[in-house]
Coordinates of C-alpha atoms in Angstrom, one line a residue:
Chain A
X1 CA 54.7 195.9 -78.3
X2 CA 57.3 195.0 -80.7
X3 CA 60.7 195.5 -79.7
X4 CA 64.6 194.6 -81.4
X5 CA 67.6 194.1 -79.3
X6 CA 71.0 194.2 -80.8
X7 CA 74.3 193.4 -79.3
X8 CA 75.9 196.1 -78.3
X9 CA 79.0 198.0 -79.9
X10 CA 81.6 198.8 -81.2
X11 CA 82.7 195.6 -82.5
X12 CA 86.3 195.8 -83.9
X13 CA 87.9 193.0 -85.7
X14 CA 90.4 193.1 -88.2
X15 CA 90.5 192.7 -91.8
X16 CA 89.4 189.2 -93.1
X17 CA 87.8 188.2 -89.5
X18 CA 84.5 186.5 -88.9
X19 CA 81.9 188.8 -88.1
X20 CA 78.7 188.0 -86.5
X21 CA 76.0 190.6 -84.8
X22 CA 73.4 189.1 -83.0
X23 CA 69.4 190.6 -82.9
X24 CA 66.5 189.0 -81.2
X25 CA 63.0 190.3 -81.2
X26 CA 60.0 190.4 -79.7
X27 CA 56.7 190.4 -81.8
X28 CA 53.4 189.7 -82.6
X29 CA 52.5 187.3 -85.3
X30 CA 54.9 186.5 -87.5
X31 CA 56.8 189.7 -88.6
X32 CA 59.5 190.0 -91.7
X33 CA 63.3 190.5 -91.0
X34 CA 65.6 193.1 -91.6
X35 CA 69.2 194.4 -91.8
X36 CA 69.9 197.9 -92.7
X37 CA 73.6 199.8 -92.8
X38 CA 74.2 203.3 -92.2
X39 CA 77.5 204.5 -93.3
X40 CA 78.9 207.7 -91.6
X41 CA 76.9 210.9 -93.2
X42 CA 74.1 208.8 -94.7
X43 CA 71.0 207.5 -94.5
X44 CA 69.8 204.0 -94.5
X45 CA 70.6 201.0 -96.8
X46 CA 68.7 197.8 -97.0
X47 CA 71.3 195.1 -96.6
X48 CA 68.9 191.9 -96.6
X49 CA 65.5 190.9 -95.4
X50 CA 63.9 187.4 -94.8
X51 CA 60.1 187.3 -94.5
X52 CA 59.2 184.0 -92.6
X53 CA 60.7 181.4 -90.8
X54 CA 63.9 179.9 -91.7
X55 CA 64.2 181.8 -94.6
X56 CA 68.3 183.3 -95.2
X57 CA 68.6 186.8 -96.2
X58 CA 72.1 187.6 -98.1
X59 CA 73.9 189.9 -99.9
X60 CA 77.5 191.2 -100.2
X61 CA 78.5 188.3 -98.6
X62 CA 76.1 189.1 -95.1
X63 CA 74.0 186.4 -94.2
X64 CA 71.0 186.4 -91.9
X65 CA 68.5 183.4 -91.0
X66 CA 65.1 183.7 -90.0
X67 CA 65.2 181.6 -86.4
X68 CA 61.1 181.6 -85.4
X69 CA 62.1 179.4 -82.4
X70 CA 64.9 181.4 -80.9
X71 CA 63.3 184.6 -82.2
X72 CA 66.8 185.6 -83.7
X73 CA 68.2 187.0 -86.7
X74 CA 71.7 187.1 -85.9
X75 CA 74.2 188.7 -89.1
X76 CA 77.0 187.1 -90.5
X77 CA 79.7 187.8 -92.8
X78 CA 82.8 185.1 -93.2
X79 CA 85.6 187.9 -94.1
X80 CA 84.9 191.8 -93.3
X81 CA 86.5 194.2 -95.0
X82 CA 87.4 197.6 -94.1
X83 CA 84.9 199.0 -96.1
X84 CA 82.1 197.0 -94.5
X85 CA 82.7 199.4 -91.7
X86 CA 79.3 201.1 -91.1
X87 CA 76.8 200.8 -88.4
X88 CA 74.2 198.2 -88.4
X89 CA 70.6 197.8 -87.5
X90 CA 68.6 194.9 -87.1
X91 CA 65.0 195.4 -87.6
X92 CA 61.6 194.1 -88.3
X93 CA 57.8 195.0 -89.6
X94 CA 54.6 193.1 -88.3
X95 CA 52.6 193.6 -91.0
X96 CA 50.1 195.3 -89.2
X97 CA 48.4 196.5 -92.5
X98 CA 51.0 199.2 -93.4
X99 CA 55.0 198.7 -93.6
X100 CA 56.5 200.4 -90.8
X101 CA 59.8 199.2 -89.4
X102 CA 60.8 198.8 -85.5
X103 CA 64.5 199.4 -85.0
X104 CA 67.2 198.0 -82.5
X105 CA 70.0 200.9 -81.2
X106 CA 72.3 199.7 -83.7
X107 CA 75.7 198.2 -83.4
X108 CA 78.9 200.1 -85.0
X109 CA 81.3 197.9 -87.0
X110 CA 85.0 199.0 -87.3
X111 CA 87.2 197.2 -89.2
X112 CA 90.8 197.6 -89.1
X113 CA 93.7 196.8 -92.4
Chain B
X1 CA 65.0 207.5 -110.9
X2 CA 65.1 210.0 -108.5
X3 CA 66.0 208.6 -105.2
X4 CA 64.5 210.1 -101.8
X5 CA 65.4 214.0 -100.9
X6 CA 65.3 215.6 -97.8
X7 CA 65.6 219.2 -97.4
X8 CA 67.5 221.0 -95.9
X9 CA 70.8 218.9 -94.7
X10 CA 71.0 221.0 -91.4
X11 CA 69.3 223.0 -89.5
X12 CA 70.1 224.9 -86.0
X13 CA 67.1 226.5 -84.1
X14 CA 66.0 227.5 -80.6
X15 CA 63.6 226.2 -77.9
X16 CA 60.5 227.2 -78.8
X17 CA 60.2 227.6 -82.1
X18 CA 58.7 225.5 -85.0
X19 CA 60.4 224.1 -87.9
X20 CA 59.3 222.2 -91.3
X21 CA 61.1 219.6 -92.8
X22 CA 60.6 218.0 -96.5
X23 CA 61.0 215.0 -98.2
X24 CA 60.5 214.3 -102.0
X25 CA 59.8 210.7 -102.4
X26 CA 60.8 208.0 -105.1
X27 CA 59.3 208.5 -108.4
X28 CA 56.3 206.0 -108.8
X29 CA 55.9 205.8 -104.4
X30 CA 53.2 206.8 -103.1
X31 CA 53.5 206.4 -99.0
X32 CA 56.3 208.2 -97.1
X33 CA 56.9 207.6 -93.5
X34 CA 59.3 210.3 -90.9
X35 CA 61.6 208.6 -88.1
X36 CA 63.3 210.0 -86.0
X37 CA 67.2 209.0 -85.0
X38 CA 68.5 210.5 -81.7
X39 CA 72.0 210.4 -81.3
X40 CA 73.2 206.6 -80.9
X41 CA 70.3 205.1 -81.1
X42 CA 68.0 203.4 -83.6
X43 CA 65.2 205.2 -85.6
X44 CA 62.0 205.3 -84.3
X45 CA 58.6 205.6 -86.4
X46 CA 56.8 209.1 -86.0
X47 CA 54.1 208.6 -88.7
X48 CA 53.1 207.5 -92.4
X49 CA 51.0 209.2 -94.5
X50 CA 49.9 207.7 -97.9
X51 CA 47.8 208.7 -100.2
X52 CA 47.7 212.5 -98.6
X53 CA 46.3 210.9 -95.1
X54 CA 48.0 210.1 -92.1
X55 CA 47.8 206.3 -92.1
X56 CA 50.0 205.1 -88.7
X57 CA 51.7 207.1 -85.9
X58 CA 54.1 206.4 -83.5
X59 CA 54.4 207.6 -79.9
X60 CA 54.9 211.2 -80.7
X61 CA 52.9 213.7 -79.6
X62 CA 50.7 216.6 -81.2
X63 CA 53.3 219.1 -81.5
X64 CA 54.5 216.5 -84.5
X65 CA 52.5 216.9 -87.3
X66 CA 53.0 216.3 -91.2
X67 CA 51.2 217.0 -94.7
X68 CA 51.5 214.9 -98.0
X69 CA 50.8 216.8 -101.2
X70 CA 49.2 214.9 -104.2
X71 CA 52.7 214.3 -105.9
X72 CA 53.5 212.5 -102.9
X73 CA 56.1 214.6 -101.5
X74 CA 55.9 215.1 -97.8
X75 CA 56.5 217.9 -94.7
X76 CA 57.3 217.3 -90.9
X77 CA 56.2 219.9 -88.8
X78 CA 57.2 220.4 -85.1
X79 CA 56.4 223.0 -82.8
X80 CA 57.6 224.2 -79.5
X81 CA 60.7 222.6 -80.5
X82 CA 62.2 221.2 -77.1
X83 CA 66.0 220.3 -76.7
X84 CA 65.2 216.1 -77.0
X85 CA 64.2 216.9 -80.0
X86 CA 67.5 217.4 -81.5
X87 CA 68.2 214.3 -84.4
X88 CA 68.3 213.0 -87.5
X89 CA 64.9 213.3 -88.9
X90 CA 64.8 210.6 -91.3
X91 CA 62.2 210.0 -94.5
X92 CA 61.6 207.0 -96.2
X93 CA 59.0 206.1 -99.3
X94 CA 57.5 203.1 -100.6
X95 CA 54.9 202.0 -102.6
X96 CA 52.0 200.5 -100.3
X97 CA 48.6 199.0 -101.3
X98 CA 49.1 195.4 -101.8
X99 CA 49.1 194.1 -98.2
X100 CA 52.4 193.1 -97.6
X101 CA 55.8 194.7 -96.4
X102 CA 57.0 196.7 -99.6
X103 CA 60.4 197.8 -99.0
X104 CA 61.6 201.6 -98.0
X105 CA 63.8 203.5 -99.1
X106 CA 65.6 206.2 -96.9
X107 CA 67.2 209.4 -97.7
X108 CA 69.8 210.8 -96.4
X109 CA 68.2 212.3 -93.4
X110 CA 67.9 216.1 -92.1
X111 CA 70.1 216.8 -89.0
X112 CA 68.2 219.0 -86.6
X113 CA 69.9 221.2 -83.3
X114 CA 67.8 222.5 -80.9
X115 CA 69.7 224.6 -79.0

């Protein structure tokens, strides 16, 4: 079956740091990528997605790429802020004929001033 | 447009009984799929129903049960509620039909105690 595995948290870095998150998978077929944020009290936010290989996924400065051969999708973000604080889930959909979405345990971010 | 809604925010029951969740989807969805999010952990898929019909479940069993109505709104049932069943019960919509991955979008989630 499909699975997601995500680097375990928390992760704290300061203000301005380098952040990366790493997330491999295990699939069938060629599935589409997926970052989602959850910040404290709220549901789920789409933060990018990349849908084949070596395709990059960005927004707010987050960066993901599509890695077929490592079977990675690691997140990226050159200068965190504290408001980027938030817990993050890598995740993907196989496009078995209906979009449903296999999560990893999700790693907590906690950036400091 | 009206975002996704999930009612109530919290809820607290015992072992044993049954409870019903609901979700209003995004105007113009018509698919809405329930996950559930136990305490540090990642959500995982219970079931989809689109168009009024249960179209995908998850490794759940019986005792979780759902209804769409025809404006696409939703309901999670469970019964015999157990103490593992305490989470977040999360609802997301999308508009499906066209073969590929159309994108969901969550609400904020329903936080059930099972005490």
């Amino acid at each position: 079956g499909n699975s997601v595995t995500q680097m375990e948290g928390p992760v704290t870095l300061s203000e301005e740091a380098f952040l990366t998150i790493n997330c491999t998978y295990t699939a069938t077929g060629y599935p589409s990528l997926f970052w989602y944020v959850q910040y404290p009290g709220e549901g789920l936010q789409l933060l990018l997605k990349a849908t084949k290989a070596d395709d990059k996924g960005s927004n707010k400065g987050f960066e993901a790429t599509y890695r077929k051969e490592t079977t990675s999708f690691h997140l990226e973000k050159g200068s965190v802020q504290v408001s980027d604080s938030a817990v993050y889930f890598c995740a993907l959909s196989d496009r078995s004929g209906y979009s449903t979405l296999t999560f990893g345990k999700g790693t907590m971010l906690l950036v400091s001033p | 447009e009206t975002g996704v809604t999930q009612s109530p925010t919290h809820l607290i029951k015992t072992r044993g009984q049954q409870v019903t969740l609901r979700c209003s989807s995004q105007s113009g969805h018509n698919t809405v799929s329930w996950y559930q999010q136990a305490l540090g952990q990642g959500p995982q898929f219970i079931f989809q129903y689109y168009r009024e019909e249960e179209n995908g479940r998850g490794n759940f069993p019986p005792r979780f049960s759902g209804l769409q109505f025809p404006n696409y709104s939703s309901e999670l049932n469970v019964n015999a509620l157990e103490l593992d069943d305490s989470a977040l019960y999360l609802c997301a919509s999308s508009l499906e039909g066209s073969g590929s991955y159309n994108e969901q979008f969550f609400g904020p989630g329903t936080r059930l105690t099972v005490l």
